[in-house]
Tab-separated table of C-alpha atoms in Angstrom:
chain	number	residue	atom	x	y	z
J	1	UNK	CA	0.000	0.000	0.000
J	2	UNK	CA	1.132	3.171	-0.083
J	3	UNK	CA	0.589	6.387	2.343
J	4	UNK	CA	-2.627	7.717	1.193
J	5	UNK	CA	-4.593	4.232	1.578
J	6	UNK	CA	-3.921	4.440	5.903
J	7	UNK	CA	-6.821	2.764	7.429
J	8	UNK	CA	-8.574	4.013	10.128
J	9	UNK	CA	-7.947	3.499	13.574
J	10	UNK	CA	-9.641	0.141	14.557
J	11	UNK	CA	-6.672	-0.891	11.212
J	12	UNK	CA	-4.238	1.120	12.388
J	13	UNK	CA	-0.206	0.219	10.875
J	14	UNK	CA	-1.690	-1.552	7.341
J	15	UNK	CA	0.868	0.059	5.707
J	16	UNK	CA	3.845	-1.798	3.870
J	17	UNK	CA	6.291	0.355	3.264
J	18	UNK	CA	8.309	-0.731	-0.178
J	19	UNK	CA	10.862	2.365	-0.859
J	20	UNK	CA	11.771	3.725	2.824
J	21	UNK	CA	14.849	4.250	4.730
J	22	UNK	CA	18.523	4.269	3.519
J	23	UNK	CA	18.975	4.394	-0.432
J	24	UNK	CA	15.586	3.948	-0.703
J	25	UNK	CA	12.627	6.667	-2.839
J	26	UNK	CA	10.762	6.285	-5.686
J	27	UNK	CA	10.931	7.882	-9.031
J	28	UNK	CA	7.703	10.150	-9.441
J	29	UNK	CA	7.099	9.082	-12.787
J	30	UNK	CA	6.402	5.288	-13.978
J	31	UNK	CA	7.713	4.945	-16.901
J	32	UNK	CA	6.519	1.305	-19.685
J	33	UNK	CA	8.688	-1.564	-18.041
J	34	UNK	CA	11.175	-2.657	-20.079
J	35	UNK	CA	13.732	-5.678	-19.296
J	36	UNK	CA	17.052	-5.307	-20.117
J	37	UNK	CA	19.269	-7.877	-20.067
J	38	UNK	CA	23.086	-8.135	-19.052
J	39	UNK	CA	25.100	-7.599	-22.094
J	40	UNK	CA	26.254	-11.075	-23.092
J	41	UNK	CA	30.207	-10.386	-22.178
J	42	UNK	CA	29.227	-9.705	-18.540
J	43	UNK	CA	27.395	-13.629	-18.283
J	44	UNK	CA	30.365	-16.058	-16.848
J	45	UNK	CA	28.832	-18.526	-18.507
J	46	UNK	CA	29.836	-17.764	-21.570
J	47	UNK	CA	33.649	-16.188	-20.737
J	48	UNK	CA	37.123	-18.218	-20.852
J	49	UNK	CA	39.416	-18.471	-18.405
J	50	UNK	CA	43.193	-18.811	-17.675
J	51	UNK	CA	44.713	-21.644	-15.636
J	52	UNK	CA	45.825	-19.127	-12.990
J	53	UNK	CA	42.233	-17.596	-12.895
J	54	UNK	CA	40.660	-21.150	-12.115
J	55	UNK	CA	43.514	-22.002	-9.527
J	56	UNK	CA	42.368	-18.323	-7.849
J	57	UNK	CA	38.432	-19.315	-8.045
J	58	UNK	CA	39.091	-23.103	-6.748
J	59	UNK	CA	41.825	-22.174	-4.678
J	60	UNK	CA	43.437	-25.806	-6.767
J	61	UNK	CA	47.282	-25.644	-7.288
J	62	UNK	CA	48.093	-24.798	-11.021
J	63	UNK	CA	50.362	-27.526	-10.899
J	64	UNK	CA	47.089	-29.582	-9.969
J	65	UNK	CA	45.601	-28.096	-12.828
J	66	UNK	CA	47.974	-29.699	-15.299
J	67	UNK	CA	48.092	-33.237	-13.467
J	68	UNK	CA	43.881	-33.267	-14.517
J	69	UNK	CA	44.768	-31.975	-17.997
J	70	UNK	CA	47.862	-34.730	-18.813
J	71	UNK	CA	45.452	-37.455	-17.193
J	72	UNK	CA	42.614	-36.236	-19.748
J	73	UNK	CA	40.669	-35.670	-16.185
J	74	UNK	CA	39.579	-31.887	-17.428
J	75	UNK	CA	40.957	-30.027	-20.070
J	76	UNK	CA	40.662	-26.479	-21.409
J	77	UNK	CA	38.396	-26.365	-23.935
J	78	UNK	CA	38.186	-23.235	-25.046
J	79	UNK	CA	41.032	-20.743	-26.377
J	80	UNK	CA	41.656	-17.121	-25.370
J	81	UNK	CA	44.282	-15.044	-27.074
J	82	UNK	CA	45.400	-18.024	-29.137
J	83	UNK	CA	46.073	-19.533	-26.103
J	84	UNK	CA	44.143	-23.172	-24.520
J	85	UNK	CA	41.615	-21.586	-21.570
J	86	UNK	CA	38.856	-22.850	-19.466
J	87	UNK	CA	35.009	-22.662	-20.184
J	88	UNK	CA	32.505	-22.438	-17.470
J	89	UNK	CA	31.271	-26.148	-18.305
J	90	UNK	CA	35.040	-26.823	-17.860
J	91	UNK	CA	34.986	-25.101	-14.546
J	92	UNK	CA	31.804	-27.310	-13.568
J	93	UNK	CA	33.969	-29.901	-14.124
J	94	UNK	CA	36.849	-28.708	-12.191
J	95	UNK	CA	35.066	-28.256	-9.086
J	96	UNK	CA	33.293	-31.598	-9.196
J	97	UNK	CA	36.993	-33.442	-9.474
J	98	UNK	CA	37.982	-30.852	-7.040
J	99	UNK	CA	35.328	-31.595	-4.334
J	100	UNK	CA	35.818	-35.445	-5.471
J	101	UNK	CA	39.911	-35.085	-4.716
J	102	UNK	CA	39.402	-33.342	-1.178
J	103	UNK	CA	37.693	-36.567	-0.093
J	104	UNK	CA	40.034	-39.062	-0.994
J	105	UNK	CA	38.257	-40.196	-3.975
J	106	UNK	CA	40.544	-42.484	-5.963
J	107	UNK	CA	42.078	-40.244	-9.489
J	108	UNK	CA	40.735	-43.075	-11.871
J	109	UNK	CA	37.493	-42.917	-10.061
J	110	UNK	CA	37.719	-39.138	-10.091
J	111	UNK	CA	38.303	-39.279	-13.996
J	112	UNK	CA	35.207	-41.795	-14.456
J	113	UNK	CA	32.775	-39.536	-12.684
J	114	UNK	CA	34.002	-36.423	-14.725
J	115	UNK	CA	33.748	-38.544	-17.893
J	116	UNK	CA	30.045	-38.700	-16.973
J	117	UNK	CA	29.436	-35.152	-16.178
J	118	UNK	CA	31.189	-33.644	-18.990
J	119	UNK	CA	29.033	-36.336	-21.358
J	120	UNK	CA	26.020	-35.078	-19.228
J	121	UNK	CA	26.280	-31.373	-19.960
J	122	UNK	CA	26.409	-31.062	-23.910
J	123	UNK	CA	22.143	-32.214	-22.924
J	124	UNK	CA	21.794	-28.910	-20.433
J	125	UNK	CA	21.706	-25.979	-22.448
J	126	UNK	CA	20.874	-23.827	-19.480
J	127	UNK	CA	23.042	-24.795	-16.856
J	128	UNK	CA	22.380	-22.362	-14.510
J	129	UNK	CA	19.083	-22.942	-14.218
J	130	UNK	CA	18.829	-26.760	-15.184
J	131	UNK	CA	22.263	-27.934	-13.183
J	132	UNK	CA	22.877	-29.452	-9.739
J	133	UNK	CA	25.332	-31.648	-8.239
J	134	UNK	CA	24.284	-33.699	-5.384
J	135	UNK	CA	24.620	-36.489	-3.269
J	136	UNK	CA	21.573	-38.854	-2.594
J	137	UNK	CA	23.399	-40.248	0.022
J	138	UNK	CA	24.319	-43.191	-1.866
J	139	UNK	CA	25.860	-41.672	-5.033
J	140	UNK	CA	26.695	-38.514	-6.829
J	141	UNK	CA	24.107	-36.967	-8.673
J	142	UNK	CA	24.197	-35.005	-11.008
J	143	UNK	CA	20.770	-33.566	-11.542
J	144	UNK	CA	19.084	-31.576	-14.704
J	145	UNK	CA	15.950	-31.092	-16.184
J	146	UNK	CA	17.000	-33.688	-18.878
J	147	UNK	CA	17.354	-36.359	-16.375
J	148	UNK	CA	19.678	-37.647	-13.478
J	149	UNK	CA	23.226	-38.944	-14.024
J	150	UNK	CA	25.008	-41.113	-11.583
J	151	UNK	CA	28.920	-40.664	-12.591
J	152	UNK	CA	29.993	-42.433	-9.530
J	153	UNK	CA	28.841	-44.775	-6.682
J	154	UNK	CA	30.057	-44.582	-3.352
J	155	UNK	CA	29.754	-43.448	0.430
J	156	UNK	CA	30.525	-39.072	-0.037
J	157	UNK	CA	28.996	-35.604	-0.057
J	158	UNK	CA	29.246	-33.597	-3.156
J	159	UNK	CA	26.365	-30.913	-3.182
J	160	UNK	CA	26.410	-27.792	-4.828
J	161	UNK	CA	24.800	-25.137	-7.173
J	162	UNK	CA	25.943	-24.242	-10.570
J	163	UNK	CA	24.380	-20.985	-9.592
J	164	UNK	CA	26.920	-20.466	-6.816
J	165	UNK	CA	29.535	-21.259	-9.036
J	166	UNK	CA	28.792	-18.416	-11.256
J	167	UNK	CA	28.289	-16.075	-8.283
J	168	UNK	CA	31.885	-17.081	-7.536
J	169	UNK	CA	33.157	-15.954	-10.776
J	170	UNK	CA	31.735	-12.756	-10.445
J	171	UNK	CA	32.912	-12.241	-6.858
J	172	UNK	CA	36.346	-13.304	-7.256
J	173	UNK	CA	37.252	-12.632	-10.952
J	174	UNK	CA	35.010	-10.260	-12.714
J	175	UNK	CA	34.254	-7.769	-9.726
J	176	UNK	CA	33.170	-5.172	-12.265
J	177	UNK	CA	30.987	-7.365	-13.801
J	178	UNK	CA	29.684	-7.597	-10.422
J	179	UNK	CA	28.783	-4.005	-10.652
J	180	UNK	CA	27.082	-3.947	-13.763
J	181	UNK	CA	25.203	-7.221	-12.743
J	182	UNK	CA	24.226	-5.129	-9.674
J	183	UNK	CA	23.307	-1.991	-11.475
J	184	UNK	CA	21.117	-3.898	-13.806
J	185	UNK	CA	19.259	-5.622	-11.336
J	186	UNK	CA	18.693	-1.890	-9.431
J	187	UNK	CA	17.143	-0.798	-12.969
J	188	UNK	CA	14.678	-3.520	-13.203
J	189	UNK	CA	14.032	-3.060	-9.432
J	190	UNK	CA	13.277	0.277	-9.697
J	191	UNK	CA	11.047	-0.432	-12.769
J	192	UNK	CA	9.174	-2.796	-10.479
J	193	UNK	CA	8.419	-0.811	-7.540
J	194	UNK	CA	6.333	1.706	-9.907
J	195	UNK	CA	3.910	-1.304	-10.704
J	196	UNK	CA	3.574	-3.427	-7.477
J	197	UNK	CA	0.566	-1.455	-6.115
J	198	UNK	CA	-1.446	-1.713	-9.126
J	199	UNK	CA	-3.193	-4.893	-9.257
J	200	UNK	CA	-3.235	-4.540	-13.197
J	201	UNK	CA	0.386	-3.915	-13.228
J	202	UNK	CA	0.898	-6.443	-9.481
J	203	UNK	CA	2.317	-9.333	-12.091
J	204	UNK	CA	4.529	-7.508	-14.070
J	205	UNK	CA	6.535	-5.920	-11.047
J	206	UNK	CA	6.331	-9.727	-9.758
J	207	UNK	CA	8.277	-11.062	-12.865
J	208	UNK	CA	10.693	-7.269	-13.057
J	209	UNK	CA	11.562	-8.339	-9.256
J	210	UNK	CA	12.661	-11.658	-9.854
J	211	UNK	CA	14.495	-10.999	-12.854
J	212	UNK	CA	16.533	-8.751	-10.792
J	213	UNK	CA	17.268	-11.129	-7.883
J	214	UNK	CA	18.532	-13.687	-10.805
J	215	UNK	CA	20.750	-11.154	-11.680
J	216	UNK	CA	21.623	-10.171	-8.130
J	217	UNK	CA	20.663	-12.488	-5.425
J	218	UNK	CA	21.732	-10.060	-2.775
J	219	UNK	CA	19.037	-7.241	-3.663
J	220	UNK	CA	17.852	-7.733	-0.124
J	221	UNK	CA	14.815	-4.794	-1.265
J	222	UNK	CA	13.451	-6.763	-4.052
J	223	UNK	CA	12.890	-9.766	-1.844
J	224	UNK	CA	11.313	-7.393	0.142
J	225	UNK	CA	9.159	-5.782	-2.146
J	226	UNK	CA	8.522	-9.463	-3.619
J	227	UNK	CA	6.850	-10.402	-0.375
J	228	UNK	CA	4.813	-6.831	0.007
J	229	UNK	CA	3.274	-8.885	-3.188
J	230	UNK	CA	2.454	-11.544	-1.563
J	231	UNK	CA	1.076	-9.817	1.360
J	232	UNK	CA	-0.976	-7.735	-0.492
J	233	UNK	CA	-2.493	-11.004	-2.228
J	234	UNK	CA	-3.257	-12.573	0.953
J	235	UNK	CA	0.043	-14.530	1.049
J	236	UNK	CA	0.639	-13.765	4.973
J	237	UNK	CA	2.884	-16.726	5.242
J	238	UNK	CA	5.478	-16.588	1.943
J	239	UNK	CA	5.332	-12.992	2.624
J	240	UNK	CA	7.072	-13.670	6.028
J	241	UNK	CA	9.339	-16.185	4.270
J	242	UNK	CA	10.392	-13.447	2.087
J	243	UNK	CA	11.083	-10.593	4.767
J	244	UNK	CA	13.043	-13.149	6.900
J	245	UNK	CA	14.761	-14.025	3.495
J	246	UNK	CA	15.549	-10.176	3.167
J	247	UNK	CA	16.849	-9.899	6.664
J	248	UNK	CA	19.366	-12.833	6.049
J	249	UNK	CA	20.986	-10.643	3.022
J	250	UNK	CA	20.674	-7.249	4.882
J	251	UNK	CA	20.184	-7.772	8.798
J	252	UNK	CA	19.800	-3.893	9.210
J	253	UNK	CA	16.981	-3.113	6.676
J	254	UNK	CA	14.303	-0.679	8.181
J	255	UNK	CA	11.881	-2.002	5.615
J	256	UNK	CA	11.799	-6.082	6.143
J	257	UNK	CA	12.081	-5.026	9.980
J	258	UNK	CA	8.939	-3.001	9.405
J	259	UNK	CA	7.297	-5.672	7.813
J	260	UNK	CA	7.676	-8.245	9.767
J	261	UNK	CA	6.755	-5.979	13.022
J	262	UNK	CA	3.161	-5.178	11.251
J	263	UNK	CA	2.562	-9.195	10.891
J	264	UNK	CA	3.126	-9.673	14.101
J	265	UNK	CA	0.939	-7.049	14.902
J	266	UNK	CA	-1.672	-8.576	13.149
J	267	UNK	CA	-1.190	-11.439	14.873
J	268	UNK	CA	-1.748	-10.167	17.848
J	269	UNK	CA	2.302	-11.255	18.875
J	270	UNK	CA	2.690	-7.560	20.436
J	271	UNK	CA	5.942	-8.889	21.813
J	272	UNK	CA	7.573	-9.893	18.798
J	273	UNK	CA	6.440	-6.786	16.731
J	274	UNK	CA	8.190	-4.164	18.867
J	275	UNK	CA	11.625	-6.194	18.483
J	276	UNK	CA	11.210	-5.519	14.851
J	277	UNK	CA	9.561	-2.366	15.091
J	278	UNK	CA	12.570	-1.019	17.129
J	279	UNK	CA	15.249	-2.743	14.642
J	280	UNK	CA	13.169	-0.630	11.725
J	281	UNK	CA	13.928	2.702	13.975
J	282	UNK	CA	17.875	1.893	14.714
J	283	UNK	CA	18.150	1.531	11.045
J	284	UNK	CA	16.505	4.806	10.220
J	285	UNK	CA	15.443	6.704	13.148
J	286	UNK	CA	13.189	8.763	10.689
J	287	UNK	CA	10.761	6.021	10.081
J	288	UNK	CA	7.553	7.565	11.302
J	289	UNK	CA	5.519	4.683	10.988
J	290	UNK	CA	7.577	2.496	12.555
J	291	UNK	CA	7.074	4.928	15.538
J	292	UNK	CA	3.244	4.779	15.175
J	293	UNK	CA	3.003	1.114	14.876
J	294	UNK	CA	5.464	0.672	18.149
J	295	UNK	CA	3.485	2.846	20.105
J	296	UNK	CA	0.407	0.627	18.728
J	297	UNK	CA	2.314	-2.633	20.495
J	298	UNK	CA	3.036	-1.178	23.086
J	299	UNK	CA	-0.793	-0.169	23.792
J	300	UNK	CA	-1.645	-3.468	22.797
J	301	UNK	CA	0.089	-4.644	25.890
J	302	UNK	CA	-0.855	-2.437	28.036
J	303	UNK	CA	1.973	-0.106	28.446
J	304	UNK	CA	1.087	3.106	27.780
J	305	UNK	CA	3.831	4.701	29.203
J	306	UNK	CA	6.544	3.395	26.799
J	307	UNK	CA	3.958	4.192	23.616
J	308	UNK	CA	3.759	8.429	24.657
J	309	UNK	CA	7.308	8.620	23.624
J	310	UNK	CA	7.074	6.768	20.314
J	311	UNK	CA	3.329	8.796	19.792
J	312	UNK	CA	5.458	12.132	20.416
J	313	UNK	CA	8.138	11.065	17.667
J	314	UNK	CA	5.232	9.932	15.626
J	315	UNK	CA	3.994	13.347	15.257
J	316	UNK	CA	7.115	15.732	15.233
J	317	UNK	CA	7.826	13.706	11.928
J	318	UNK	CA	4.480	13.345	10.309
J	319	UNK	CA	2.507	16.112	12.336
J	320	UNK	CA	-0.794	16.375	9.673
J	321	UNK	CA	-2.563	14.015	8.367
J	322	UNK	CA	-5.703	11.405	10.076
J	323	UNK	CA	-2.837	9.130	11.678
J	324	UNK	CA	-1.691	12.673	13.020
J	325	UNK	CA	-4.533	13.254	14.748
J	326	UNK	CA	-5.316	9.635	16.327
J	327	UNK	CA	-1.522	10.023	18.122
J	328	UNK	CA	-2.702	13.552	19.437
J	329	UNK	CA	-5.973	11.032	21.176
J	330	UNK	CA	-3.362	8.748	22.714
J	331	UNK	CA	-1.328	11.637	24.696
């Protein structure tokens, strides 16, 4: 919602704020949304890299690096500068042997499982999204929308995310690409938070939200503003899900704090609600309705005395207005 649907005071605090505190605002005008994508060099998917760039991302010994090559374990693939480099289904690859090494996997059993992964992924031509290599507790794996692979039986834990992978990349080799990744994902956030309190437009800032947490998964606002969505759809529970999901990336932000402090609220959990409640005001002491909704617990409990302060603070920021006026009852 925003600040001109305030209910009256029997609803008092049904208010989700999507744009407040730090870094936060809205630009006045919505504009169409439009989607851009990353340009194509910024994807790590599709980059090469050098033997000393996959020894910094693995943390494996070049030296290791070669012993895989000469056994025909993993090779470079690709070339960069006329030289032999590594793709990013190379670097799958890498870390599977990697992981398989650390636990004392035998080399020839090493090179038979990454014989079947590297035969598995010329089927997954979406890797980020169709990839994952686990351990069902009897064998490895390795998991994609085309079907499940099993390059090696035996007792061992090898679990992880292709996704991850790439967000390693980015992190330790292509920091700038980092940034653009990030600023894209702002864009499309920013295009989304024009449409998520029209229900006509409700789906479209839906899709614009989670575009930008695929492109950066620590937007910590658009998972916020992702569960406002679901609140205001009757979604309660994911909506919770999703603030406690925002709080994870960003432990500080006024706005999940805020959130969650209103469901509790309306949950009658007093208690709980003025823990967040105060979190949203150490984060941005200028957070007027995180004032008005404390003082709200705190009458909900029955102690008035602690909710004149937080009515007082209530109106020096926001001194006009009906909410205005049921703080002036309460003093």
């Amino acid at each position: 919602m925003n600040n001109k649907e305030r209910p009256e005071a029997g609803d008092a605090g049904k208010v989700i704020h999507v744009v407040f505190g730090p870094g936060g605002g809205r630009v006045a005008a919505p504009h169409p949304p439009r989607a851009p994508e990353p340009p194509a060099s910024n994807e790590p998917v599709s980059d090469l890299f050098t033997a000393s760039e996959v020894a910094k991302l693995l943390g494996v010994a070049v030296g290791k690096l070669r012993t895989l090559d000469r056994a025909s374990i993993v090779s470079p693939s690709g070339r960069r500068r006329g030289r032999r480099a590594y793709t990013f289904s190379d670097l799958i690859a890498l870390r599977a042997a990697r992981d398989l090494l650390v636990r004392k996997v035998r080399l020839r059993d090493v090179a038979k499982a990454i014989e079947n992964i590297v035969a598995a992924l010329p089927r997954v031509t979406r890797p980020l999204a169709e990839l994952r290599i686990v351990s069902d507790g009897q064998a490895v794996v390795v998991r994609s929308s085309s079907g499940s692979f099993e390059p090696l039986t035996g007792q061992m834990v090898l679990d992880f995310e292709v996704k991850d992978l790439r967000d390693d990349v980015v992190r330790v080799l292509r920091p700038r690409v980092g940034r653009d990744r990030a600023r894209t994902a702002y864009d499309l956030y920013m295009q989304a938070s024009q449409l998520d309190e029209d229900p006509e437009t409700m789906d479209d800032a839906e899709s614009l939200y989670r575009r930008a947490l695929e492109i950066d998964p620590w937007l910590a606002i658009a998972t916020t503003n992702l569960g406002n969505i679901c609140f205001r759809r009757g979604d309660e529970a994911q909506a919770e899900v999703l603030y406690q999901k925002a709080l994870q990336i960003d432990p500080q932000q006024p706005e999940a704090q805020y959130n969650l402090g209103y469901v509790m609220l309306d949950r009658g959990q007093a208690l709980e609600a003025i823990s967040y409640f105060r979190g949203a005001i150490e984060s941005d002491p200028r957070f007027a309705d995180a004032y008005y909704n404390l003082a709200m617990a705190y009458e909900q409990i029955g102690e008035s005395t602690k909710a004149r302060p937080c009515w007082r603070k209530y109106l020096e920021l926001e001194p006009t207005g009906t909410w205005a006026e049921i703080a002036r009852k309460h003093l």
